[in-house]
Amino acid sequence: MKKKKNVFIDGAISAAFIAESIAKHQTKTNIGAHNIFLGQVRADEVEGKKVTAIEYTTYREMAEKKLEEIREKAFKKYDLTCMHIYHSLGNITAGEICFFVFVSSKRRKQVYAATEELVNLVKEEVPIFGKEIFENEEHQWKVNTH
């Protein structure tokens, strides 16, 4: 049985975590291209109120099952060497990183296409919910848009 990937991170995804993820791949000399997508919490303004944070929650078991399906499809469709998906849980402040997709392959064409598809599939199909917290401490559930 293959090792289960830990996708969810409590709190923001740090620059150190991202750098360490990149550094770990330097020993994999069959890789010719990496592509990274970083999702950051925006300080949107909604009806005159500024978003200061997003509180992310998930149905972990359902989300992990869906992410595994997405991973398997991506490895079948694209010639990938590595693929990592991380998403924050908990309260993430505007300006912090909450979503990190890291794709590696022998060639760059594969990583560009795979990254875009993976980001869209995670946003559309994985049960991760964001509650926008406003500066006046009111909140609303976030609706994903493209």
PDB file of C-alpha atoms in Angstrom:
ATOM      1  CA  MET A   1       0.000   0.000   0.000  1.00  0.00           C
ATOM      2  CA  LYS A   2       1.288   3.404  -0.929  1.00  0.00           C
ATOM      3  CA  LYS A   3       1.987   6.028   1.719  1.00  0.00           C
ATOM      4  CA  LYS A   4      -0.945   8.379   2.281  1.00  0.00           C
ATOM      5  CA  LYS A   5      -0.153  11.982   1.405  1.00  0.00           C
ATOM      6  CA  ASN A   6      -0.764  14.593   4.081  1.00  0.00           C
ATOM      7  CA  VAL A   7      -2.515  17.368   2.188  1.00  0.00           C
ATOM      8  CA  PHE A   8      -3.891  19.500   4.993  1.00  0.00           C
ATOM      9  CA  ILE A   9      -1.755  21.925   6.972  1.00  0.00           C
ATOM     10  CA  ASP A  10      -2.956  23.683  10.109  1.00  0.00           C
ATOM     11  CA  GLY A  11      -2.457  27.395   9.540  1.00  0.00           C
ATOM     12  CA  ALA A  12      -0.790  29.273   6.707  1.00  0.00           C
ATOM     13  CA  ILE A  13       1.724  27.608   4.382  1.00  0.00           C
ATOM     14  CA  SER A  14       5.086  29.195   5.137  1.00  0.00           C
ATOM     15  CA  ALA A  15       7.757  30.311   2.676  1.00  0.00           C
ATOM     16  CA  ALA A  16      10.147  27.948   4.496  1.00  0.00           C
ATOM     17  CA  PHE A  17       7.825  24.986   3.834  1.00  0.00           C
ATOM     18  CA  ILE A  18       7.627  25.906   0.139  1.00  0.00           C
ATOM     19  CA  ALA A  19      11.415  26.347  -0.118  1.00  0.00           C
ATOM     20  CA  GLU A  20      12.025  23.036   1.644  1.00  0.00           C
ATOM     21  CA  SER A  21       9.625  21.283  -0.758  1.00  0.00           C
ATOM     22  CA  ILE A  22      11.615  22.638  -3.705  1.00  0.00           C
ATOM     23  CA  ALA A  23      14.984  21.759  -2.154  1.00  0.00           C
ATOM     24  CA  LYS A  24      13.921  18.133  -1.568  1.00  0.00           C
ATOM     25  CA  HIS A  25      13.628  17.669  -5.340  1.00  0.00           C
ATOM     26  CA  GLN A  26      17.236  18.571  -6.166  1.00  0.00           C
ATOM     27  CA  THR A  27      18.279  14.928  -5.777  1.00  0.00           C
ATOM     28  CA  LYS A  28      15.713  13.825  -8.386  1.00  0.00           C
ATOM     29  CA  THR A  29      17.851  14.457 -11.452  1.00  0.00           C
ATOM     30  CA  ASN A  30      15.334  13.009 -13.920  1.00  0.00           C
ATOM     31  CA  ILE A  31      13.189  16.133 -13.410  1.00  0.00           C
ATOM     32  CA  GLY A  32      13.576  18.902 -15.992  1.00  0.00           C
ATOM     33  CA  ALA A  33      10.704  21.191 -14.976  1.00  0.00           C
ATOM     34  CA  HIS A  34       8.748  22.266 -11.905  1.00  0.00           C
ATOM     35  CA  ASN A  35       5.678  24.439 -11.768  1.00  0.00           C
ATOM     36  CA  ILE A  36       4.176  25.952  -8.645  1.00  0.00           C
ATOM     37  CA  PHE A  37       0.831  27.530  -7.928  1.00  0.00           C
ATOM     38  CA  LEU A  38       0.392  29.493  -4.709  1.00  0.00           C
ATOM     39  CA  GLY A  39      -3.057  30.599  -3.580  1.00  0.00           C
ATOM     40  CA  GLN A  40      -3.061  33.605  -1.259  1.00  0.00           C
ATOM     41  CA  VAL A  41      -5.907  35.004   0.840  1.00  0.00           C
ATOM     42  CA  ARG A  42      -7.067  38.289  -0.708  1.00  0.00           C
ATOM     43  CA  ALA A  43      -8.354  41.255   1.290  1.00  0.00           C
ATOM     44  CA  ASP A  44     -11.481  41.444  -0.844  1.00  0.00           C
ATOM     45  CA  GLU A  45     -14.107  44.052  -0.208  1.00  0.00           C
ATOM     46  CA  VAL A  46     -17.650  42.710  -0.079  1.00  0.00           C
ATOM     47  CA  GLU A  47     -20.520  45.163   0.314  1.00  0.00           C
ATOM     48  CA  GLY A  48     -18.142  47.727   1.805  1.00  0.00           C
ATOM     49  CA  LYS A  49     -16.589  45.279   4.299  1.00  0.00           C
ATOM     50  CA  LYS A  50     -12.956  44.184   4.056  1.00  0.00           C
ATOM     51  CA  VAL A  51     -11.994  40.496   4.360  1.00  0.00           C
ATOM     52  CA  THR A  52      -9.251  40.112   6.983  1.00  0.00           C
ATOM     53  CA  ALA A  53      -9.026  36.290   6.983  1.00  0.00           C
ATOM     54  CA  ILE A  54     -10.576  33.089   5.704  1.00  0.00           C
ATOM     55  CA  GLU A  55     -11.304  30.191   8.025  1.00  0.00           C
ATOM     56  CA  TYR A  56     -10.941  26.921   6.081  1.00  0.00           C
ATOM     57  CA  THR A  57     -12.660  23.685   7.068  1.00  0.00           C
ATOM     58  CA  THR A  58     -13.138  20.380   5.265  1.00  0.00           C
ATOM     59  CA  TYR A  59     -14.770  16.982   5.415  1.00  0.00           C
ATOM     60  CA  ARG A  60     -11.317  15.401   5.686  1.00  0.00           C
ATOM     61  CA  GLU A  61     -12.174  11.815   4.688  1.00  0.00           C
ATOM     62  CA  MET A  62     -14.227  12.896   1.660  1.00  0.00           C
ATOM     63  CA  ALA A  63     -11.611  15.472   0.657  1.00  0.00           C
ATOM     64  CA  GLU A  64      -8.726  12.995   0.906  1.00  0.00           C
ATOM     65  CA  LYS A  65     -10.629  10.452  -1.197  1.00  0.00           C
ATOM     66  CA  LYS A  66     -11.380  13.084  -3.865  1.00  0.00           C
ATOM     67  CA  LEU A  67      -7.772  14.343  -3.859  1.00  0.00           C
ATOM     68  CA  GLU A  68      -6.495  10.791  -4.340  1.00  0.00           C
ATOM     69  CA  GLU A  69      -8.794  10.396  -7.383  1.00  0.00           C
ATOM     70  CA  ILE A  70      -7.523  13.698  -8.801  1.00  0.00           C
ATOM     71  CA  ARG A  71      -3.888  12.627  -8.227  1.00  0.00           C
ATOM     72  CA  GLU A  72      -4.406   9.280  -9.973  1.00  0.00           C
ATOM     73  CA  LYS A  73      -6.066  10.919 -12.992  1.00  0.00           C
ATOM     74  CA  ALA A  74      -3.263  13.486 -13.276  1.00  0.00           C
ATOM     75  CA  PHE A  75      -0.531  10.831 -13.208  1.00  0.00           C
ATOM     76  CA  LYS A  76      -2.369   8.873 -15.934  1.00  0.00           C
ATOM     77  CA  LYS A  77      -3.012  11.925 -18.128  1.00  0.00           C
ATOM     78  CA  TYR A  78       0.339  13.734 -17.774  1.00  0.00           C
ATOM     79  CA  ASP A  79       3.900  12.431 -17.712  1.00  0.00           C
ATOM     80  CA  LEU A  80       4.569  13.620 -14.149  1.00  0.00           C
ATOM     81  CA  THR A  81       7.481  12.722 -11.911  1.00  0.00           C
ATOM     82  CA  CYS A  82       6.057  14.265  -8.718  1.00  0.00           C
ATOM     83  CA  MET A  83       2.935  16.070  -7.619  1.00  0.00           C
ATOM     84  CA  HIS A  84       2.140  17.680  -4.292  1.00  0.00           C
ATOM     85  CA  ILE A  85      -1.026  19.445  -3.170  1.00  0.00           C
ATOM     86  CA  TYR A  86      -1.297  21.246   0.175  1.00  0.00           C
ATOM     87  CA  HIS A  87      -4.200  23.261   1.561  1.00  0.00           C
ATOM     88  CA  SER A  88      -4.473  25.179   4.802  1.00  0.00           C
ATOM     89  CA  LEU A  89      -7.084  24.578   7.460  1.00  0.00           C
ATOM     90  CA  GLY A  90      -7.997  27.065  10.151  1.00  0.00           C
ATOM     91  CA  ASN A  91      -7.821  30.848  10.167  1.00  0.00           C
ATOM     92  CA  ILE A  92      -5.571  32.249   7.411  1.00  0.00           C
ATOM     93  CA  THR A  93      -4.964  36.008   7.375  1.00  0.00           C
ATOM     94  CA  ALA A  94      -5.140  38.123   4.212  1.00  0.00           C
ATOM     95  CA  GLY A  95      -1.725  37.993   2.509  1.00  0.00           C
ATOM     96  CA  GLU A  96      -0.877  34.485   3.736  1.00  0.00           C
ATOM     97  CA  ILE A  97      -0.563  31.412   1.492  1.00  0.00           C
ATOM     98  CA  CYS A  98      -3.385  28.877   1.847  1.00  0.00           C
ATOM     99  CA  PHE A  99      -2.991  26.634  -1.247  1.00  0.00           C
ATOM    100  CA  PHE A 100       0.208  25.156  -2.715  1.00  0.00           C
ATOM    101  CA  VAL A 101       0.379  22.934  -5.799  1.00  0.00           C
ATOM    102  CA  PHE A 102       3.818  21.697  -6.888  1.00  0.00           C
ATOM    103  CA  VAL A 103       4.173  19.620 -10.071  1.00  0.00           C
ATOM    104  CA  SER A 104       7.339  18.112 -11.557  1.00  0.00           C
ATOM    105  CA  SER A 105       8.071  16.369 -14.851  1.00  0.00           C
ATOM    106  CA  LYS A 106      10.831  15.723 -17.368  1.00  0.00           C
ATOM    107  CA  ARG A 107       9.444  18.484 -19.616  1.00  0.00           C
ATOM    108  CA  ARG A 108       7.862  21.895 -19.025  1.00  0.00           C
ATOM    109  CA  LYS A 109       4.808  21.426 -21.271  1.00  0.00           C
ATOM    110  CA  GLN A 110       3.443  18.739 -18.938  1.00  0.00           C
ATOM    111  CA  VAL A 111       3.809  20.790 -15.740  1.00  0.00           C
ATOM    112  CA  TYR A 112       2.002  23.858 -17.112  1.00  0.00           C
ATOM    113  CA  ALA A 113      -1.049  21.910 -18.247  1.00  0.00           C
ATOM    114  CA  ALA A 114      -1.153  19.669 -15.182  1.00  0.00           C
ATOM    115  CA  THR A 115      -0.869  22.540 -12.698  1.00  0.00           C
ATOM    116  CA  GLU A 116      -3.754  24.495 -14.191  1.00  0.00           C
ATOM    117  CA  GLU A 117      -5.987  21.429 -14.317  1.00  0.00           C
ATOM    118  CA  LEU A 118      -5.107  20.373 -10.762  1.00  0.00           C
ATOM    119  CA  VAL A 119      -5.796  23.812  -9.283  1.00  0.00           C
ATOM    120  CA  ASN A 120      -9.174  23.976 -11.026  1.00  0.00           C
ATOM    121  CA  LEU A 121     -10.166  20.439 -10.003  1.00  0.00           C
ATOM    122  CA  VAL A 122      -9.264  21.024  -6.356  1.00  0.00           C
ATOM    123  CA  LYS A 123     -11.270  24.276  -6.307  1.00  0.00           C
ATOM    124  CA  GLU A 124     -14.275  22.709  -8.077  1.00  0.00           C
ATOM    125  CA  GLU A 125     -14.453  19.190  -6.632  1.00  0.00           C
ATOM    126  CA  VAL A 126     -12.808  18.963  -3.206  1.00  0.00           C
ATOM    127  CA  PRO A 127     -15.024  19.731  -0.179  1.00  0.00           C
ATOM    128  CA  ILE A 128     -12.922  22.534   1.325  1.00  0.00           C
ATOM    129  CA  PHE A 129     -14.962  25.435   2.648  1.00  0.00           C
ATOM    130  CA  GLY A 130     -13.854  28.993   3.323  1.00  0.00           C
ATOM    131  CA  LYS A 131     -15.609  31.315   5.730  1.00  0.00           C
ATOM    132  CA  GLU A 132     -14.632  34.925   4.989  1.00  0.00           C
ATOM    133  CA  ILE A 133     -14.039  36.886   8.173  1.00  0.00           C
ATOM    134  CA  PHE A 134     -14.580  40.647   7.898  1.00  0.00           C
ATOM    135  CA  GLU A 135     -12.868  43.403   9.859  1.00  0.00           C
ATOM    136  CA  ASN A 136     -16.088  43.930  11.847  1.00  0.00           C
ATOM    137  CA  GLU A 137     -15.979  40.185  12.779  1.00  0.00           C
ATOM    138  CA  GLU A 138     -19.022  39.355  10.655  1.00  0.00           C
ATOM    139  CA  HIS A 139     -18.562  36.428   8.261  1.00  0.00           C
ATOM    140  CA  GLN A 140     -19.974  34.742   5.166  1.00  0.00           C
ATOM    141  CA  TRP A 141     -19.232  31.509   3.318  1.00  0.00           C
ATOM    142  CA  LYS A 142     -16.924  32.082   0.367  1.00  0.00           C
ATOM    143  CA  VAL A 143     -18.098  31.259  -3.155  1.00  0.00           C
ATOM    144  CA  ASN A 144     -15.263  30.087  -5.448  1.00  0.00           C
ATOM    145  CA  THR A 145     -14.985  31.894  -8.756  1.00  0.00           C
ATOM    146  CA  HIS A 146     -12.446  31.478 -11.544  1.00  0.00           C
TER     147      HIS A 146
END
